[in-house]
Coordinates of C-alpha atoms and ligand atoms in Angstrom, one line a residue:
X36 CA 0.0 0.0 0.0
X37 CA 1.2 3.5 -0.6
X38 CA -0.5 6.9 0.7
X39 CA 1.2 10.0 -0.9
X40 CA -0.2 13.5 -1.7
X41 CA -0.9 13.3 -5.1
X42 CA -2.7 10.2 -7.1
X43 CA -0.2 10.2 -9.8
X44 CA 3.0 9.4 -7.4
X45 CA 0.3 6.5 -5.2
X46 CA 0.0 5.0 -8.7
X47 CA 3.5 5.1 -9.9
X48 CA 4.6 3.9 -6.2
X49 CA 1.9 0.7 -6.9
X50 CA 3.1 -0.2 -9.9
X51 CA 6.6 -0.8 -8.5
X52 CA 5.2 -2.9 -5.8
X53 CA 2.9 -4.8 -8.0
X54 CA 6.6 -5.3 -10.2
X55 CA 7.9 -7.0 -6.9
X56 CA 10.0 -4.1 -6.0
X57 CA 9.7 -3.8 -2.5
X58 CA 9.0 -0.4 0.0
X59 CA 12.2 1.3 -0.5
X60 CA 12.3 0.9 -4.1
X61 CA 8.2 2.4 -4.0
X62 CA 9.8 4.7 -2.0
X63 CA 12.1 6.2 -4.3
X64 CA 9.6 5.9 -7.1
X65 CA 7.5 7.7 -5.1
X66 CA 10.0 10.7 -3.8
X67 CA 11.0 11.3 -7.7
X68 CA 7.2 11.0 -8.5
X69 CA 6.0 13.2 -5.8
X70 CA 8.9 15.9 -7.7
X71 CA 7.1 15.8 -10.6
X72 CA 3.5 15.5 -9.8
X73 CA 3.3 17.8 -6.3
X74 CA 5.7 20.9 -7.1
X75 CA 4.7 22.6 -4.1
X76 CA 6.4 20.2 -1.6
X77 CA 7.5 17.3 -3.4
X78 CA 11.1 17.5 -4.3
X79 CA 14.8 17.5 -5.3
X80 CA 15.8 20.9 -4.4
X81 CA 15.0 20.2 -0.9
X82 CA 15.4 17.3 2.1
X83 CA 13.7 14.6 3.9
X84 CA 14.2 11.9 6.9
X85 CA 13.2 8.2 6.1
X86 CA 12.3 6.1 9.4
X87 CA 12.1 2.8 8.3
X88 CA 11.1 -0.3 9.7
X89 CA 12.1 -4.1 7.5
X90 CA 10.2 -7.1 7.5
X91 CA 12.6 -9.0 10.3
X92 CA 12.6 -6.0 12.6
X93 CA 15.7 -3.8 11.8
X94 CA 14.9 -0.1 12.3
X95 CA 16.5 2.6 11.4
X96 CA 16.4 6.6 10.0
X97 CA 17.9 8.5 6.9
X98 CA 18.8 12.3 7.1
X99 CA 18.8 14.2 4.3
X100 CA 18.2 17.1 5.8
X101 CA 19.3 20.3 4.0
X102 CA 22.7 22.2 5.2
X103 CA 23.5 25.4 5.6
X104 CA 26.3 26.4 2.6
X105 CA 29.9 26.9 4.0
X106 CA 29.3 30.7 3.2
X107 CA 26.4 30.7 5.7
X108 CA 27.1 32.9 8.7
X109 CA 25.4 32.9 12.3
X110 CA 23.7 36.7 11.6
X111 CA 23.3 36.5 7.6
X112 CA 19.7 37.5 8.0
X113 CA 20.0 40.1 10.2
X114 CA 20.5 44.4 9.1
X115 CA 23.1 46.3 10.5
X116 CA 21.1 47.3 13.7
X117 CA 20.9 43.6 13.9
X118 CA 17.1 43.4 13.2
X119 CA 15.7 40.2 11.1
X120 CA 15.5 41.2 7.3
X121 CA 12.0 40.6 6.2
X122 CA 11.6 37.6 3.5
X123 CA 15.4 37.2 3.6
X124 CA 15.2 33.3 4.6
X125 CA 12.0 32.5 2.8
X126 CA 12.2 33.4 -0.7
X127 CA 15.1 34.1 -2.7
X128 CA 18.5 32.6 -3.3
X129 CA 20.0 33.9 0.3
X130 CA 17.1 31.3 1.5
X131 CA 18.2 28.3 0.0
X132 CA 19.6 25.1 1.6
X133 CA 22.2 22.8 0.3
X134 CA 19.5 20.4 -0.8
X135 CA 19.8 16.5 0.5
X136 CA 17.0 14.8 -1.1
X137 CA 18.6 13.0 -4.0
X138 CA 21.7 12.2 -2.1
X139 CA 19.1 10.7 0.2
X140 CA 17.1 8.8 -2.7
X141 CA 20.3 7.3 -3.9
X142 CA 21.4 6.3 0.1
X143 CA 17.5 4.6 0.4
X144 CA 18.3 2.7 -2.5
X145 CA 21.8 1.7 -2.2
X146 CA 20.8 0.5 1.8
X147 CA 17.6 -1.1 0.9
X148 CA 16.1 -1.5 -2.2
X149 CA 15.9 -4.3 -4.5
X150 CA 15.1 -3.3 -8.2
X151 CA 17.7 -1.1 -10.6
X152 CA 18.0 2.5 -9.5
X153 CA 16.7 3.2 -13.6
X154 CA 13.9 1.2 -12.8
X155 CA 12.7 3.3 -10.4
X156 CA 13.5 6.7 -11.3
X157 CA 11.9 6.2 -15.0
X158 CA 8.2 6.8 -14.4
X159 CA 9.0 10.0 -12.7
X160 CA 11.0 10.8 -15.8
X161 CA 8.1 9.8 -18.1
X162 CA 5.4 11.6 -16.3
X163 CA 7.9 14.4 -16.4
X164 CA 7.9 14.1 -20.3
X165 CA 3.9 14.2 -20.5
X166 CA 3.6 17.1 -17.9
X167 CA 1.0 16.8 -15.2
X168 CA -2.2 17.4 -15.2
X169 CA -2.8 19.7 -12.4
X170 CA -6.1 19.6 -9.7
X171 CA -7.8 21.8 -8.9
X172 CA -6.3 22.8 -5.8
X173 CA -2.7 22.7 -7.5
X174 CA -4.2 24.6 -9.7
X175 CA -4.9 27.6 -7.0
X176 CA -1.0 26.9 -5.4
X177 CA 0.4 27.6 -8.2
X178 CA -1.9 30.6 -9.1
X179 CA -1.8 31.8 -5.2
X180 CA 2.2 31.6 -5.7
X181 CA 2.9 33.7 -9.1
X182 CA 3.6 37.0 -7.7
X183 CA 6.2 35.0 -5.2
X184 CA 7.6 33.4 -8.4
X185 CA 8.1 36.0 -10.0
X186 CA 9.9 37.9 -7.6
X187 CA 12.6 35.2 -6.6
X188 CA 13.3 34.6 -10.7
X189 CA 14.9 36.8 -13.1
X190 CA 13.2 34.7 -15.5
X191 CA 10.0 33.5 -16.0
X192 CA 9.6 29.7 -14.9
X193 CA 7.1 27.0 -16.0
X194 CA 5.1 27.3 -13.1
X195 CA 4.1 30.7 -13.9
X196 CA 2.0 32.0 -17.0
X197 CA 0.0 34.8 -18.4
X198 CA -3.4 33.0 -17.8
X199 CA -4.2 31.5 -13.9
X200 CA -3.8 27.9 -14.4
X201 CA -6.7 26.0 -14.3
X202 CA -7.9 22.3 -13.5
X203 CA -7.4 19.7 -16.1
X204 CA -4.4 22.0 -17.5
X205 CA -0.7 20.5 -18.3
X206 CA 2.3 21.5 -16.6
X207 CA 5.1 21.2 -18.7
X208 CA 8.0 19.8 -17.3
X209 CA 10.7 19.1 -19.8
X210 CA 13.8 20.4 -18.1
X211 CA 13.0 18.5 -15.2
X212 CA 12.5 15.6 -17.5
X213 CA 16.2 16.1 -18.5
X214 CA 17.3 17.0 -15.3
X215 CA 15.8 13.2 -13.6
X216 CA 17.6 11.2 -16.8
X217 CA 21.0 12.9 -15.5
X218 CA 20.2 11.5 -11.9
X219 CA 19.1 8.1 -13.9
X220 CA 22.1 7.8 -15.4
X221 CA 24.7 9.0 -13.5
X222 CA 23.1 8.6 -9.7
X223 CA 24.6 11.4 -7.3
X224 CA 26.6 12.6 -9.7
X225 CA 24.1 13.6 -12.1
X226 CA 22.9 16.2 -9.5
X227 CA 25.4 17.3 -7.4
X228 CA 28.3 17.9 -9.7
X229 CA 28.5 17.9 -13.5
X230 CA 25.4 20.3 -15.6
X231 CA 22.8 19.6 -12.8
X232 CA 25.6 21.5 -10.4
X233 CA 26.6 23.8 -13.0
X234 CA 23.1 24.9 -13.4
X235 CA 22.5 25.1 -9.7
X236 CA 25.6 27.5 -8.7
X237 CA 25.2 30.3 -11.8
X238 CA 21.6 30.2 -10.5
X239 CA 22.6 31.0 -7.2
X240 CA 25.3 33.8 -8.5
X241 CA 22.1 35.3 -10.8
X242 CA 20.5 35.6 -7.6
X243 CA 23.0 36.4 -5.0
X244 CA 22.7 32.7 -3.4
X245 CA 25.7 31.3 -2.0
X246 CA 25.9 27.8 -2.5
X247 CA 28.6 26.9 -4.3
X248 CA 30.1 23.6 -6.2
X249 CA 32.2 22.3 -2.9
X250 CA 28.9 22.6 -1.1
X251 CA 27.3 20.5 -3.4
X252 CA 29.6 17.7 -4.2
X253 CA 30.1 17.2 -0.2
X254 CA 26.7 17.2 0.5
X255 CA 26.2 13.7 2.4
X256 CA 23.4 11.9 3.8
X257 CA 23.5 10.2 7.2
X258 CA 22.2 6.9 8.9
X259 CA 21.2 7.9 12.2
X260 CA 19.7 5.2 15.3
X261 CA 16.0 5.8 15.5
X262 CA 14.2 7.2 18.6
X263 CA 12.1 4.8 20.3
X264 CA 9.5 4.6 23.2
X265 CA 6.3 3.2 24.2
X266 CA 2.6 4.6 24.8
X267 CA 0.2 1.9 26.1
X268 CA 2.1 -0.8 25.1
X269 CA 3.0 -0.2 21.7
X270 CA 6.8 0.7 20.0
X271 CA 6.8 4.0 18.7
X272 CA 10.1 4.7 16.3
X273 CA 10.3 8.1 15.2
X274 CA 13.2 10.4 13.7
X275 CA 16.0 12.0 15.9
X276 CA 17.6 15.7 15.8
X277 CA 18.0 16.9 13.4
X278 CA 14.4 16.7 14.0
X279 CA 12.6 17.5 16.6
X280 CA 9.4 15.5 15.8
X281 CA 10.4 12.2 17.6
X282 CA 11.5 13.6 20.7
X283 CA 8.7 15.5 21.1
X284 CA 6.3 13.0 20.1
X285 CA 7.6 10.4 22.8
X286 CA 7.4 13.3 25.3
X287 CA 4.0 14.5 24.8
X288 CA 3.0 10.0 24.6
X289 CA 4.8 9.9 27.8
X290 CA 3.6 13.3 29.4
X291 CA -0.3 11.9 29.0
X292 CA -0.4 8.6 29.1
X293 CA -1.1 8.9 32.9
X294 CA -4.4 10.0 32.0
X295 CA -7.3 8.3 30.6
X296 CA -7.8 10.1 27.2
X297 CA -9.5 7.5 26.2
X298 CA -11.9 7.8 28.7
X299 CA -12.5 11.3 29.2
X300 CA -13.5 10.8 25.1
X301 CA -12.1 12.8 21.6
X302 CA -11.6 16.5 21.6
X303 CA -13.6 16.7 25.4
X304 CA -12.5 19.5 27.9
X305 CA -10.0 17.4 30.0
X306 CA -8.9 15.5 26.8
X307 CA -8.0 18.6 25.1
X308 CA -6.3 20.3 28.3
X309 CA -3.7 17.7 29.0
X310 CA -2.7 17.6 25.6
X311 CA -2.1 21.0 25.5
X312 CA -0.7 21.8 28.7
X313 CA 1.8 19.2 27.6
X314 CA 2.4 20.6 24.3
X315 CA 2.9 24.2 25.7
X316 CA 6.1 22.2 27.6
X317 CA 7.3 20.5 25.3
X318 CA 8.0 23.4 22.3
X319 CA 9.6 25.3 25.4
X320 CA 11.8 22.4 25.7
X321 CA 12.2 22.3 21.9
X322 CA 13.2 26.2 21.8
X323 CA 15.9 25.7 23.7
X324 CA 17.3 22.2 23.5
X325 CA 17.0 21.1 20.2
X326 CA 19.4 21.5 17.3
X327 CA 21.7 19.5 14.7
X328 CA 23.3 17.0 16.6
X329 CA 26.9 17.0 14.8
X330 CA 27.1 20.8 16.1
X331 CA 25.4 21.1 19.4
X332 CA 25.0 18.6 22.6
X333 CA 21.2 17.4 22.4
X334 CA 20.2 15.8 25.3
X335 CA 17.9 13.4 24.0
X336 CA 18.4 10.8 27.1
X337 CA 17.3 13.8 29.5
X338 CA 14.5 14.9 27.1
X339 CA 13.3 11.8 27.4
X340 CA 13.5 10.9 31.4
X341 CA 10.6 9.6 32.8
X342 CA 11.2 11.1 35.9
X343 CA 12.3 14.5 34.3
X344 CA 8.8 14.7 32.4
X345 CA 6.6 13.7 35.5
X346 CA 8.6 16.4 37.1
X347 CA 7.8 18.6 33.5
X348 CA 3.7 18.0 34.5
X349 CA 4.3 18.8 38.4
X350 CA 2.7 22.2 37.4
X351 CA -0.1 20.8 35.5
X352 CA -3.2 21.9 36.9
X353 CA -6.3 19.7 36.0
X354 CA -8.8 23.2 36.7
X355 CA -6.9 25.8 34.7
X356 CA -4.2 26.7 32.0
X357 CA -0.5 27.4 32.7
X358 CA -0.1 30.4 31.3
X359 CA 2.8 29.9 28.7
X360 CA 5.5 33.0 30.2
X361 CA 5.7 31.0 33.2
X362 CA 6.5 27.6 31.4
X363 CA 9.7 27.6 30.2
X364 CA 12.7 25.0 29.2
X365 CA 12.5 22.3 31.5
X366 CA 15.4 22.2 34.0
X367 CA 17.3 18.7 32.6
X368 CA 18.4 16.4 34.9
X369 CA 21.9 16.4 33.9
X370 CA 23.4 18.5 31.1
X371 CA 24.7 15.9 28.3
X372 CA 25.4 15.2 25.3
X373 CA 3.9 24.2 4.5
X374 CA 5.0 22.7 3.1
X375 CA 5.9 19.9 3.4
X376 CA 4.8 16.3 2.4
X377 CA 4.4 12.5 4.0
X378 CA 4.1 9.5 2.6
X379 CA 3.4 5.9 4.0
X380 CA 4.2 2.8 1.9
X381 CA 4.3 -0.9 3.2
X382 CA 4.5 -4.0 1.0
X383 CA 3.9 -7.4 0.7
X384 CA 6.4 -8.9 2.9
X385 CA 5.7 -6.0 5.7
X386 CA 8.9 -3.9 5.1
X387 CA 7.6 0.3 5.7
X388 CA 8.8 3.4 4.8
X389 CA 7.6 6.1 6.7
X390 CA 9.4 9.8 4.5
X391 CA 8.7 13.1 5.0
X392 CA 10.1 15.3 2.4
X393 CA 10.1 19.0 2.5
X394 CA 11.0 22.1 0.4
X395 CA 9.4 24.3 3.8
X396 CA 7.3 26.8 2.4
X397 CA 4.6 26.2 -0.1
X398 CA 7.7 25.6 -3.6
X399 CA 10.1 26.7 -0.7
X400 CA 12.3 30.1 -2.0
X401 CA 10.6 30.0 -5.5
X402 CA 13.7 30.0 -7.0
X403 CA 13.8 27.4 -10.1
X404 CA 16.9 26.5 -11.4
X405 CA 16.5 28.1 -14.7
X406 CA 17.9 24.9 -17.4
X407 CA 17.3 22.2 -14.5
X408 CA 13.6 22.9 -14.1
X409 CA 13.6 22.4 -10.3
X410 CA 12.5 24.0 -7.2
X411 CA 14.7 25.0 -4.4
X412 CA 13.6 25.2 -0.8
X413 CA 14.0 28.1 1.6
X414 CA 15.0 25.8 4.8
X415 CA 17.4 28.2 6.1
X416 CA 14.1 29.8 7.7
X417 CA 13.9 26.5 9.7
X418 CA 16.9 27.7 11.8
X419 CA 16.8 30.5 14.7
X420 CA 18.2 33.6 12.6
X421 CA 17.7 35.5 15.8
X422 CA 17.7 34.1 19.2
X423 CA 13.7 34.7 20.4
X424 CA 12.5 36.2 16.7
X425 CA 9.9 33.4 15.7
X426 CA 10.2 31.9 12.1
X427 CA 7.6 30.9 9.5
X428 CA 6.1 28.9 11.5
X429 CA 5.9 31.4 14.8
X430 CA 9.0 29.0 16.2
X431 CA 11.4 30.4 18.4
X432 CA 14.8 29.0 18.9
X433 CA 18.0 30.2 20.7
X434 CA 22.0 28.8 20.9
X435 CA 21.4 25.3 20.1
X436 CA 19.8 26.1 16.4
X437 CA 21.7 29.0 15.5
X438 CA 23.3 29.1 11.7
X439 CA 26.4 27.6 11.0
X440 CA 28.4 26.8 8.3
X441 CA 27.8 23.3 6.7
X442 CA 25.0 22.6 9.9
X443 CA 21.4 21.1 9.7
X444 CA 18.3 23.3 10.3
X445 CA 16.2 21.9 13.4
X446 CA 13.5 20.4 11.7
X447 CA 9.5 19.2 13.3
X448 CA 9.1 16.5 10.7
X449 CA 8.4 13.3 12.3
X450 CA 8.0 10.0 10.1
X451 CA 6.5 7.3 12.4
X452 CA 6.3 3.5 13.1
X453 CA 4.4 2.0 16.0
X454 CA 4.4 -1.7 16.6
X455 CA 2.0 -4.0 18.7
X456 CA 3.4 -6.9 20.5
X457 CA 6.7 -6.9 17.8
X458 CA 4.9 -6.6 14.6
X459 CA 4.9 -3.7 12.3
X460 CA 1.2 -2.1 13.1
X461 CA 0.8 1.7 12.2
X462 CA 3.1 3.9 9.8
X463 CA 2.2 7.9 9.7
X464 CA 3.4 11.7 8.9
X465 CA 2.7 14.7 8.0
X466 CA 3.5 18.1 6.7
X467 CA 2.4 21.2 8.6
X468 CA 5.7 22.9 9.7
X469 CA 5.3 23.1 13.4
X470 CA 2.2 21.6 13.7
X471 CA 3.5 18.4 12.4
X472 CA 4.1 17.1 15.9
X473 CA 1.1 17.7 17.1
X474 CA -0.8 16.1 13.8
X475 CA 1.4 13.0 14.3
X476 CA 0.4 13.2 18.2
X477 CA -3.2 13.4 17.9
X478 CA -3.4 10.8 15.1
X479 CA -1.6 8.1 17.2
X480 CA -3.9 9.2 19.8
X481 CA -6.9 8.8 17.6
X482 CA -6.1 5.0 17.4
X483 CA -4.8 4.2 20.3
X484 CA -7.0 6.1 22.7
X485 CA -10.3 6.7 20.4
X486 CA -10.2 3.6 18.6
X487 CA -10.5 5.4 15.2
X488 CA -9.8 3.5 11.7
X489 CA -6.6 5.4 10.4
X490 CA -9.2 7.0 7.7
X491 CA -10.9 8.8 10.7
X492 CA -7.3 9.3 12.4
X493 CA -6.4 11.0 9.5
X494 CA -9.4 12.5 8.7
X495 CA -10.6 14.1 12.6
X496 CA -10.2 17.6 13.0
X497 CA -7.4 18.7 15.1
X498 CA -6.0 21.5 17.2
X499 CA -2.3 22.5 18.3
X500 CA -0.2 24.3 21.2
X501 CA 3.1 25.2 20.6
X502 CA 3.7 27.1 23.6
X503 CA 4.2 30.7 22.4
X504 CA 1.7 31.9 21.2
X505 CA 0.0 31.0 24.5
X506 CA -3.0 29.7 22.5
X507 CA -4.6 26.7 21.4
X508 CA -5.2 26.6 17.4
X509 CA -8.2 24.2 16.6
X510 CA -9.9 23.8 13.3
X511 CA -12.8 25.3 13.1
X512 CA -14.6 21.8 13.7
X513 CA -12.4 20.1 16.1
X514 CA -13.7 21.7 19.4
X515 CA -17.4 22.2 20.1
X516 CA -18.8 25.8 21.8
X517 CA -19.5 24.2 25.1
X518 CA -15.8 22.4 25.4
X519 CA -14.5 26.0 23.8
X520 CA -16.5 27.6 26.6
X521 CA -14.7 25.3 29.5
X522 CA -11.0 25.6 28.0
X523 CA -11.8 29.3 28.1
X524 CA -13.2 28.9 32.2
X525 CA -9.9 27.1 32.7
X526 CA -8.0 29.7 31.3
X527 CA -6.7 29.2 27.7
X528 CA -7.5 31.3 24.6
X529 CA -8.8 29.9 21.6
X530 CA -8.1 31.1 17.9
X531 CA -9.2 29.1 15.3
X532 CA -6.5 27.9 12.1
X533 CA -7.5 26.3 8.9
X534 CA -4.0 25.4 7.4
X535 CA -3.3 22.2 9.0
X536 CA -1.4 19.2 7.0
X537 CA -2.5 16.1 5.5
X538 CA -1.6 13.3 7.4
X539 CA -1.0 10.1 5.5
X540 CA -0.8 7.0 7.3
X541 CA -1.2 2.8 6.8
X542 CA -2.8 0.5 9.9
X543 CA -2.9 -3.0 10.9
X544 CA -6.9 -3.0 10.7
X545 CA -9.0 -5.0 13.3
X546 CA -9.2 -7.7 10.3
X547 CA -5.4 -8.4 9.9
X548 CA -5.7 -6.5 6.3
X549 CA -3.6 -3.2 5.8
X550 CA -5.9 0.3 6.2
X551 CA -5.0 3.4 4.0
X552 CA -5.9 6.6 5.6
X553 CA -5.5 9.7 3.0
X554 CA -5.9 13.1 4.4
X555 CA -9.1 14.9 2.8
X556 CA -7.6 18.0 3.2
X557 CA -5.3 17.3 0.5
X558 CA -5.4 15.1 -2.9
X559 CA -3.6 12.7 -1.0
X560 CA -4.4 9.2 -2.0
X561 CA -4.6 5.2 -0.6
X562 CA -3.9 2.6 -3.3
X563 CA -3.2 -1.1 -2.6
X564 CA -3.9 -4.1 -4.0
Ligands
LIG627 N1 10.4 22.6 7.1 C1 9.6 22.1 8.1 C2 10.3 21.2 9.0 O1 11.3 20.6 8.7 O2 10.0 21.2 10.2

């Protein structure tokens, strides 16, 4: 089964399966496919983390996480009176990231898969050739995003045209065609040095960009040991820092499970107050501790202390909200050391992939690579470019994700596996930029505690806490007027949100059979066979 964003890459990731390629190798199909058919997240001028889980047990994670270039300096978006620069690290060349995602295709492939690399990077390439025909809804992205595009190129792109775009109309795609048969035939190399490079670098120089060709062709990929825990009995396995996502994840798991969510019933008063008073901890803790772990000490072990999170909740108040200026990083034990897009894919021996890929923004910087035909991302927003200044996303960060030459950007993305009893039973993600915890969180929750089919998990309305602001952000559905009115009696302030991301996720169903859930809020799609 595969769940992806877009119905084009779900097919093209099915077909390798049904050719007895196995989840990595629908994997990669997928990633390349998800370039082509899903501009506005999917990707090869951005980066991604794999957690995967094989059919005999092994676990592990990929990180191809973007890097800062070598040119990259701690204050590079800030003026001369040491103020933040509007827009400087979200669209434009200065935005970019040294992109990891087809260093990390290649790794996926090398490590795990089982067909030819051509094999899997062709129907990419040939949907590439015939151009895609674009929804309705990518239809609006793109229209939404022309003014962007046309400020971050000095030419005008494919993605942009005289006439909005509208459903049922072609994108063309032929440099991108070309620039997938150099990756086809030449693997790394075909991207990260040679005319894919060549293009990349006098793109950046037309722009004022500053990745050069050393940046690229050291650009590497790293294994890295999963994060696990349990909640309620079952394994979850979720990505390590550079993310954030599976820290936090086991922490808010750990930080509830005293309490009978289950119970108390979905989106009710109490239900909704200890997830969020947990939250509101837990992004403190992210703020300050969390950060690229081949440049800063993270201390995952004391993150993820049971007695150091009981301690976190010794301020929880069951009547009334902690208000978030007086929640701040947790003292540790001991000091030691939008888009976005997810995709779910597990085949028929039981191997998963669990990938979240990411360009950050919606087409991240908007720069294309004028003669490659690609997108590049504007990660570099994903780091702290000013201790306390929130990002994008309305994240703040301090010391520990501060810029640095050649160093990850913190991410929230948070690929997932959960087993039951030491079988493989639930794989699920998200985009959503910081609210991709939370969305990961609440659909585990939704299972395990509401006993939801991963459609309904997927599909439930949600809300989301990330400690400052000091509000709770529910979709307009997910909390009724009277459970509104009791969060408000307790103390917390409620402001609805609408952008939330489409979780995609796979589930051992009640009948032993494998469960697609495919986020409506998206054109995200289930296929299996
Ligand atoms: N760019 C979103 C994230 O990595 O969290």
């Amino acid at each position: 089964m595969v769940v992806s964003a877009h119905p084009e890459a779900s097919r093209i990731g099915l077909e390798i399966l049904r050719k007895g390629g196995n989840a990595y190798d629908a994997a990669v199909a997928t990633g390349f496919a998800l370039a082509v058919a899903f501009p506005v997240a999917g990707n090869i001028g951005g980066g991604g983390f794999l957690v995967y889980r094989k059919q005999d047990g092994e676990v592990g994670a990929l990180d191809y996480r973007e890097k800062a270039p070598k040119a990259a300096s701690r204050d590079m978006y800030l003026d001369a009176q040491g103020n933040v620069i509007a827009d400087a690290s979200t669209l434009g060349h200065l935005a970019v990231g040294v992109p990891g995602a087809v260093d990390g295709m290649v790794a996926i492939h090398q490590k795990l898969g089982s067909l030819r690399w051509a094999q899997v990077i062709q129907p990419a390439i040939d949907l590439a050739r015939k151009g895609v025909v674009l929804t309705e809804r990518e239809a609006s992205m793109l229209n939404g995003a022309k003014e962007s595009f046309l400020k971050a190129n000095k030419f005008i792109p494919n993605v942009v045209r005289d006439t909005p775009w509208q459903k049922g109309d072609v994108l063309p795609m032929p440099e991108l065609a070309r620039t997938l048969e150099r990756i086809r035939d030449k693997g790394r190399v075909g991207f990260y040095e040679g005319e894919t490079a060549d293009l990349l670098v006098k793109e950046m120089k037309r722009g004022g960009g500053i990745i050069s060709h050393q940046d690229l062709k050291e650009y590497q990929s790293v294994w890295r040991p999963v994060v696990t825990g349990t909640y309620r009995g079952y394994k979850v396995i979720s990505m390590p820092p550079p993310s954030s996502g599976g820290i936090a994840l086991l922490q808010l798991l750990q930080m509830v499970e005293p309490f009978d969510l289950g119970k108390w019933g979905w989106q009710q008063a109490n239900t909704v107050h200890v997830m969020t008073e947990a939250q509101r901890r837990v992004y403190a803790d992210r703020a300050t501790y969390l950060g690229d772990p081949d440049f800063v000490q993270v201390p995952m072990a004391s993150l993820l202390n049971p007695a150091y999170l009981k301690n976190r909740m010794v301020t929880f108040d069951m009547g009334k909200a902690t208000p978030s200026t007086q929640v701040g990083a947790g003292q540790l034990v001991a000091k030691e050391s939008d888009q976005t897009t997810h995709y779910s894919i597990v085949d028929q021996w039981g191997n998963a992939a669990s990938i979240t890929t990411t360009l950050n923004g919606g087409y991240g910087s908007k720069v294309v690579v004028e003669g490659a035909g690609f997108i590049l991302n504007n990660e570099m927003d994903d780091f702290s470019a000013k201790p306390g200044v929130p990002n994008m996303f309305g994240l703040i960060g301090g010391e520990a994700n501060a810029i640095a030459p050649g160093k990850r950007m913190l991410s929230s993305m948070t690929p997932t596996i959960l087993e039951k009893d030491g079988k493989l039973f639930m794989v699920v993600g998200t985009p959503g930029g910081s609210t991709i915890i939370t969305s990961v969180f609440q659909a585990i929750l939704n299972v395990v505690d509401h006993g939801m089919s991963m459609q309904q998990a997927v599909a439930a309305p949600r809300f989301h806490h990330q400690w400052l602001p000091d509000r709770i952000e529910p979709e307009p559905a997910a909390i009724s007027s009277q459970v509104r009115e009791s969060l408000q009696k307790k103390g917390h302030t409620l402001q609805n949100r609408s952008n939330y991301g489409a979780v995609d996720g796979i589930l051992k169903g009640k009948d032993g059979k494998w469960e697609g859930g495919a986020d409506p809020r998206g054109d995200d799609t289930a296929l299996g066979y």
